[in-house]
PDB file of C-alpha atoms in Angstrom:
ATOM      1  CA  UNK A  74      35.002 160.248  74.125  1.00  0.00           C
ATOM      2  CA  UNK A  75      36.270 157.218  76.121  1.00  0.00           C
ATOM      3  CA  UNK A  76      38.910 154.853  74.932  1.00  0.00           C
ATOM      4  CA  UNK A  77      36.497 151.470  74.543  1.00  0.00           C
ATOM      5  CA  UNK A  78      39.893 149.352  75.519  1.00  0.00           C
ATOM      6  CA  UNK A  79      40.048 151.406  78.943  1.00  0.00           C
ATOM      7  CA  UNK A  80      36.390 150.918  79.481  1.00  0.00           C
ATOM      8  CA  UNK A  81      36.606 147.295  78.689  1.00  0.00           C
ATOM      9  CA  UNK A  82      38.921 146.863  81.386  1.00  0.00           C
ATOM     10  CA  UNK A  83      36.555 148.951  84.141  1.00  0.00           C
ATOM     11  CA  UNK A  84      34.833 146.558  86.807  1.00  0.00           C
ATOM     12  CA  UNK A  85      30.416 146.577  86.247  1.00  0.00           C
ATOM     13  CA  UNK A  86      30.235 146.760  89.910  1.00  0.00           C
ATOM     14  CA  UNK A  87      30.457 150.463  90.047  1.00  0.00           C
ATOM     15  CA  UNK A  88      27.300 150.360  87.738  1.00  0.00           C
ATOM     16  CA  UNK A  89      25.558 147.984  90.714  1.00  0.00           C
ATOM     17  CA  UNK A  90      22.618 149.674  92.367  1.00  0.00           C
ATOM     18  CA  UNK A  91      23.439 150.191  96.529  1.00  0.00           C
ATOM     19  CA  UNK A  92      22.058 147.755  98.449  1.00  0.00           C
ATOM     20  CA  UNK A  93      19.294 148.960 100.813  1.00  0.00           C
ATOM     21  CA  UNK A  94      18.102 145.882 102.426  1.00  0.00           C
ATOM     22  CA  UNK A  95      17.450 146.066 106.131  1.00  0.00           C
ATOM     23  CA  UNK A  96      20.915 144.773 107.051  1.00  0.00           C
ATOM     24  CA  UNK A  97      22.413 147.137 105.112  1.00  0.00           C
ATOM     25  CA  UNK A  98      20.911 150.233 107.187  1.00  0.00           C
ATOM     26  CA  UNK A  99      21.804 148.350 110.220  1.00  0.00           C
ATOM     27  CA  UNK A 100      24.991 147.877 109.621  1.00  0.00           C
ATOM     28  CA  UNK A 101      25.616 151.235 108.082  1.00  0.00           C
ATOM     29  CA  UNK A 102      25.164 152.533 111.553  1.00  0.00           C
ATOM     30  CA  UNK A 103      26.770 150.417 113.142  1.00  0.00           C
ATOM     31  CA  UNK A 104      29.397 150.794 111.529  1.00  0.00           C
ATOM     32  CA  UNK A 105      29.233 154.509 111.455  1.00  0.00           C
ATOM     33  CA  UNK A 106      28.762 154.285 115.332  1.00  0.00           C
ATOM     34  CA  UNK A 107      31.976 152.081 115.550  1.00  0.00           C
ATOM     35  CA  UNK A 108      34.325 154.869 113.419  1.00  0.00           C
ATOM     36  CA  UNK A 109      33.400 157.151 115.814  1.00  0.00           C
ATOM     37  CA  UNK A 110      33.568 155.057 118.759  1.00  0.00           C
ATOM     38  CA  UNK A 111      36.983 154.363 117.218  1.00  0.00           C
ATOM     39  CA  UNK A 112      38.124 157.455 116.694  1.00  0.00           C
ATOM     40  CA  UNK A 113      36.729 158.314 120.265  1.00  0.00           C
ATOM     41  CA  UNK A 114      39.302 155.962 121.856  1.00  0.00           C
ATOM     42  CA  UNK A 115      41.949 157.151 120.030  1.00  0.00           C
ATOM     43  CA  UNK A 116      41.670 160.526 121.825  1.00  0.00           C
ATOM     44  CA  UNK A 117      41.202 159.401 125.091  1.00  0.00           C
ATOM     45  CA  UNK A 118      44.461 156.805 124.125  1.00  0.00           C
ATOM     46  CA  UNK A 119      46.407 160.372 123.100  1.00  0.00           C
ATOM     47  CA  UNK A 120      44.976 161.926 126.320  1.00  0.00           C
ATOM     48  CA  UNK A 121      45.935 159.255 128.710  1.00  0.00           C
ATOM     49  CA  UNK A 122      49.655 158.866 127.160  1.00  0.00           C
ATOM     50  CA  UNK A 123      49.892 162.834 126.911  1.00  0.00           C
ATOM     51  CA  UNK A 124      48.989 162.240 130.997  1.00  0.00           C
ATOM     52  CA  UNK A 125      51.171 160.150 131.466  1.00  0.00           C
ATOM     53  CA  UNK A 126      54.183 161.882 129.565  1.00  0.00           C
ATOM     54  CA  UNK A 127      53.624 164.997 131.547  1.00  0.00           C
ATOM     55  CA  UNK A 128      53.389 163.269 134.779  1.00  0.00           C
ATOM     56  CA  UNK A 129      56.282 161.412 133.998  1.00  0.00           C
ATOM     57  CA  UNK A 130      58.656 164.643 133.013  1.00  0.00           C
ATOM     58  CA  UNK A 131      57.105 167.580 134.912  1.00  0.00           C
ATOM     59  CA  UNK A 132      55.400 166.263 138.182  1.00  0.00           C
ATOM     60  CA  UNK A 133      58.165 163.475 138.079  1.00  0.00           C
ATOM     61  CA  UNK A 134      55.199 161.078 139.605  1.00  0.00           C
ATOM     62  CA  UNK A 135      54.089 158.772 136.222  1.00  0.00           C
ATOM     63  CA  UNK A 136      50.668 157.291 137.125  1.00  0.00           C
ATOM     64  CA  UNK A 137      50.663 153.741 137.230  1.00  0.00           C
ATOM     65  CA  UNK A 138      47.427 152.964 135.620  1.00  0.00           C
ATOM     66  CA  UNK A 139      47.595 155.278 131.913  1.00  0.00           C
ATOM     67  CA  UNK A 140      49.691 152.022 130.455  1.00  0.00           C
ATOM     68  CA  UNK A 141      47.284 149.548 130.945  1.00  0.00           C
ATOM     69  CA  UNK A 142      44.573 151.322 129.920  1.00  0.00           C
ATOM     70  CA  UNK A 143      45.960 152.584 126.848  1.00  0.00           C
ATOM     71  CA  UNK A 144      46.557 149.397 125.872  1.00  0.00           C
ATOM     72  CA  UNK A 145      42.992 148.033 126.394  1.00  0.00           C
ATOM     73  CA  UNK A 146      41.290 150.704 124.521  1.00  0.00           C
ATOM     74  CA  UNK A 147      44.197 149.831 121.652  1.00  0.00           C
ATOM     75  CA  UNK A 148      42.391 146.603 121.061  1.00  0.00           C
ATOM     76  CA  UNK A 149      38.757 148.390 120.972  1.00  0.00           C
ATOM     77  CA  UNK A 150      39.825 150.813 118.466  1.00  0.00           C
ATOM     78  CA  UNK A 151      42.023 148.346 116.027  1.00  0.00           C
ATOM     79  CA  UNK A 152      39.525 145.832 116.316  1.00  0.00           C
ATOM     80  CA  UNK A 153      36.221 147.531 116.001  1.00  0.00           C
ATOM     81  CA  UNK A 154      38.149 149.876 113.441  1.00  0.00           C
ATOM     82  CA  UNK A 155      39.012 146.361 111.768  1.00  0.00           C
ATOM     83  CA  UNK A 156      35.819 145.250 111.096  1.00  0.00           C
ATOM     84  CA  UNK A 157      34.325 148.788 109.846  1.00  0.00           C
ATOM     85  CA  UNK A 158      36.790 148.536 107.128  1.00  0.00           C
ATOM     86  CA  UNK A 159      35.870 145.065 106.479  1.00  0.00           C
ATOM     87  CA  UNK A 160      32.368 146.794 105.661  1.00  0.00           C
ATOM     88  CA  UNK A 161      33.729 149.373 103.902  1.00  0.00           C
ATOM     89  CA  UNK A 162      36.095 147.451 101.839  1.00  0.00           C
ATOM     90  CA  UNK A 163      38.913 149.289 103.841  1.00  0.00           C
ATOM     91  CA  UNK A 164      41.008 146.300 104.500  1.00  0.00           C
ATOM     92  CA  UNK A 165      44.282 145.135 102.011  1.00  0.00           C
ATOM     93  CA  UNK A 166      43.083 143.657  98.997  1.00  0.00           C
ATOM     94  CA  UNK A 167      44.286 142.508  95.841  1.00  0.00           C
ATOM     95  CA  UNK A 168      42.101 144.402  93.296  1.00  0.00           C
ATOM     96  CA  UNK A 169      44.266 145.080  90.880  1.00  0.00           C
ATOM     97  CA  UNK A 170      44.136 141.385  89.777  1.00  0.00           C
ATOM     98  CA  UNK A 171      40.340 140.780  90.551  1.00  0.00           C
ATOM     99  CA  UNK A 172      39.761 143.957  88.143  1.00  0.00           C
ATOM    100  CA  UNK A 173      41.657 141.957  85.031  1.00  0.00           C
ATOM    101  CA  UNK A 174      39.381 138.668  85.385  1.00  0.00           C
ATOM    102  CA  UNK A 175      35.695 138.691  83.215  1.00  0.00           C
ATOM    103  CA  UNK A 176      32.741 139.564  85.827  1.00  0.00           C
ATOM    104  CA  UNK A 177      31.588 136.032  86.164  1.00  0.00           C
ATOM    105  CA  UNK A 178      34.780 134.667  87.302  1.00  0.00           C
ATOM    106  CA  UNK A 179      35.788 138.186  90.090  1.00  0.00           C
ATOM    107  CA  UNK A 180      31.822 137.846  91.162  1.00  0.00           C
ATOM    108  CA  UNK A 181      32.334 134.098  92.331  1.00  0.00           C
ATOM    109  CA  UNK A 182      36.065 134.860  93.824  1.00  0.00           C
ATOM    110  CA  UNK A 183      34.938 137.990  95.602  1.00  0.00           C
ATOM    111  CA  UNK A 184      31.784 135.569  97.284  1.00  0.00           C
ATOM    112  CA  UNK A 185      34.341 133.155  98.480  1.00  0.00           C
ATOM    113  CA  UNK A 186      36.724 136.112  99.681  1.00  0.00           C
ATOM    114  CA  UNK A 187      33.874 137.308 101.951  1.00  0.00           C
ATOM    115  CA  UNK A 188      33.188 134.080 102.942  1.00  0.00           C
ATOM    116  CA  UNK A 189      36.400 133.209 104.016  1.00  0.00           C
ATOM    117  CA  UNK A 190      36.517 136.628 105.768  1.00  0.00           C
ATOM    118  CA  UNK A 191      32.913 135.466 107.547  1.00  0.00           C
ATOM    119  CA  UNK A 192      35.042 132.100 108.536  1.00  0.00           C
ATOM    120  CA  UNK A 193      37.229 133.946 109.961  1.00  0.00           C
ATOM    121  CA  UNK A 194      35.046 136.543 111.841  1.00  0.00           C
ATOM    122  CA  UNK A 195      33.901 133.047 113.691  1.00  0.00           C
ATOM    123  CA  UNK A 196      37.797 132.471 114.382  1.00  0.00           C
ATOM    124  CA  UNK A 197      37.655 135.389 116.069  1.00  0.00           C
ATOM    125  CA  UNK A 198      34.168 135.336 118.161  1.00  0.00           C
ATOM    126  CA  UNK A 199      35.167 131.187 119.055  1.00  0.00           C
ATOM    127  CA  UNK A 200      38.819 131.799 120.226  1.00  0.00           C
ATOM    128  CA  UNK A 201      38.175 135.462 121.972  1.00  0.00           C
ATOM    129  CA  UNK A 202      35.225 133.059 124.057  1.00  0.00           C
ATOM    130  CA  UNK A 203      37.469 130.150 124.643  1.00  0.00           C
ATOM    131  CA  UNK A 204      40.805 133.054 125.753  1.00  0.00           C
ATOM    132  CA  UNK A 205      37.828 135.496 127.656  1.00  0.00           C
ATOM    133  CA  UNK A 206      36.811 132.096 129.372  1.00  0.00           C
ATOM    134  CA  UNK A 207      40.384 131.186 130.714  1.00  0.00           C
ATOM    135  CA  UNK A 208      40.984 134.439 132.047  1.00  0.00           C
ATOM    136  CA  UNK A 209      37.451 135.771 133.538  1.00  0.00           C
ATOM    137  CA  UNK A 210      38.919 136.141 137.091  1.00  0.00           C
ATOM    138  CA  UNK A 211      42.756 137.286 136.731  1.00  0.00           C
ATOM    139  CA  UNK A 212      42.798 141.131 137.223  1.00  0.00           C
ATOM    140  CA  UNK A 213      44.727 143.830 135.239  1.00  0.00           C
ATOM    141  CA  UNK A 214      46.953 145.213 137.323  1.00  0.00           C
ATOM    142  CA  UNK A 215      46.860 148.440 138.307  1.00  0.00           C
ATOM    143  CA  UNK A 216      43.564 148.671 136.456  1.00  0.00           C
ATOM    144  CA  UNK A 217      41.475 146.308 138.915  1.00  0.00           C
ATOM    145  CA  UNK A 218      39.473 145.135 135.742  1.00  0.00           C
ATOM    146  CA  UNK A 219      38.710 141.605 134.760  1.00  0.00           C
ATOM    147  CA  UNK A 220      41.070 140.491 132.089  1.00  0.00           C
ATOM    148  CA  UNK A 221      37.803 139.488 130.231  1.00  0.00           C
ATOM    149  CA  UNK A 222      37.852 143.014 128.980  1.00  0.00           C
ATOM    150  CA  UNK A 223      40.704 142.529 127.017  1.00  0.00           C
ATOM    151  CA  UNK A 224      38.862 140.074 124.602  1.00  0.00           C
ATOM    152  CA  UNK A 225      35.317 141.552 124.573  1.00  0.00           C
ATOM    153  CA  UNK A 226      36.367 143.499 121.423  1.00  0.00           C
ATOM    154  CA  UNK A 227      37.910 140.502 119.637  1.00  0.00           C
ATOM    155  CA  UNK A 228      34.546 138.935 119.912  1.00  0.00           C
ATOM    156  CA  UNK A 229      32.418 141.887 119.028  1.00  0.00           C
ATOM    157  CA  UNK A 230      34.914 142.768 116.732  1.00  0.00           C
ATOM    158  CA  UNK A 231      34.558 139.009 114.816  1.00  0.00           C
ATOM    159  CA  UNK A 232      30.735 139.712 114.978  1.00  0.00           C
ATOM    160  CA  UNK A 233      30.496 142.565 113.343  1.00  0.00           C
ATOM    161  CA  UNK A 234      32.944 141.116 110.831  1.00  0.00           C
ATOM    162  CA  UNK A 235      30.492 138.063 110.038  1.00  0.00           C
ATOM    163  CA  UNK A 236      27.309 140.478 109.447  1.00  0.00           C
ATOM    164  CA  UNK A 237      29.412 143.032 107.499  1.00  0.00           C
ATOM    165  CA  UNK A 238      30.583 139.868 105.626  1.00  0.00           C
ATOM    166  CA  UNK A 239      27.309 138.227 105.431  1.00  0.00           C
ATOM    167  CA  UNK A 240      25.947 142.304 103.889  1.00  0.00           C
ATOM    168  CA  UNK A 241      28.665 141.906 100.957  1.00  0.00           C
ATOM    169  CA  UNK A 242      27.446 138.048 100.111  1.00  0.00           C
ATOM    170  CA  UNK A 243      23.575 138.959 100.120  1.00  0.00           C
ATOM    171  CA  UNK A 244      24.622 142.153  97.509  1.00  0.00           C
ATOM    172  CA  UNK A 245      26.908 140.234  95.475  1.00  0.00           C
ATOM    173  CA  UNK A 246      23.846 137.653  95.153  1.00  0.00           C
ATOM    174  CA  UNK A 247      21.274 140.747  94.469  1.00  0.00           C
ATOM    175  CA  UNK A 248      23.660 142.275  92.760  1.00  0.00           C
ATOM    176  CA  UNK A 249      24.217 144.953  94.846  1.00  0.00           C
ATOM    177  CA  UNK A 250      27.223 147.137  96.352  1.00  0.00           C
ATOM    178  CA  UNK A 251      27.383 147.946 100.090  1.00  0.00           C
ATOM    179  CA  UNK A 252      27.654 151.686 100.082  1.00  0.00           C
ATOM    180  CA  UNK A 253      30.446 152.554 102.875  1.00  0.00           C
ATOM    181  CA  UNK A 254      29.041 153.958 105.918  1.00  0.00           C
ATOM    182  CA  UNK A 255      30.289 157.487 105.650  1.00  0.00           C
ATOM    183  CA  UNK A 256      28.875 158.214 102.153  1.00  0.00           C
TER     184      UNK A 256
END
């Protein structure tokens, strides 16, 4: 027997039917695709700095090019990494006080959350551009790559945050709930 005070205070949208709308299986696997893309990079990060550790203290000869490129794949697995927790309500939040409002009132705030979040998804596509732009033909050093590459996840990563963002409105209009990715 449940305490009817408790259950009172439960949120309906774990009683929402999962959204399975053609976006949704897109960006289910997308997203999926992106966690392990991710968690690819962070390997090969772990590799390349374990390289460059034992080149550094054993073959005293540290490789010149293991920094840079650990820090570019950095920003491809934060950023995509980012916006798969964005679909899989993985990012901070402040549920504890959503959960204490009446359903009408958390439905309409969690709609303009995620479209704030889309907003600034747009922030992120329109600035990584305008940054990309400025530096398409300086080189990393020691890389020989186009500094470009450096903001090619910032953009994808603020795309993927506006569809994941534009999933959550369409279900919170249906009704739905985005089922994360790895369910």
């Amino acid at each position: 027997m449940t305490d009817p005070h408790v259950a009172s205070h439960e949120p309906e949208a774990a009683a929402a039917r999962p959204s399975t709308g053609l976006l949704s299986r897109i960006n289910a696997t997308v997203a999926r695709v992106g966690m392990y893309l991710s968690v690819s990079g962070l390997l090969v990060i772990v590799t390349i700095v374990f390289y460059q550790v034992f080149g550094r203290y054993v073959l005293n000869s540290s490789p010149t090019w293991t920094e840079n490129l650990a820090l570019v794949l950095i920003l491809y697995v934060t950023l995509i990494g980012a916006a798969v927790g964005v679909r899989d309500a993985g990012h901070i939040g402040m549920d504890s006080l959503l959960v204490m409002l009446p359903d009408h009132l958390r439905e309409k705030i969690e709609l303009v959350i995620h479209v704030l979040v889309a907003l600034f998804g747009i922030a992120m596509v329109y600035n990584g551009w305008i940054l990309g732009a400025s530096v398409g033909t300086v080189k990393i050093p020691n890389l020989g790559l186009p500094e470009v590459v450096r903001y090619v996840p910032l953009i994808a990563s603020g795309v993927l945050i506006v569809s994941f963002s534009i999933e959550h409105i369409i279900a919170l209009l249906r009704g739905e709930e985005v089922v994360p990715s790895w369910n």
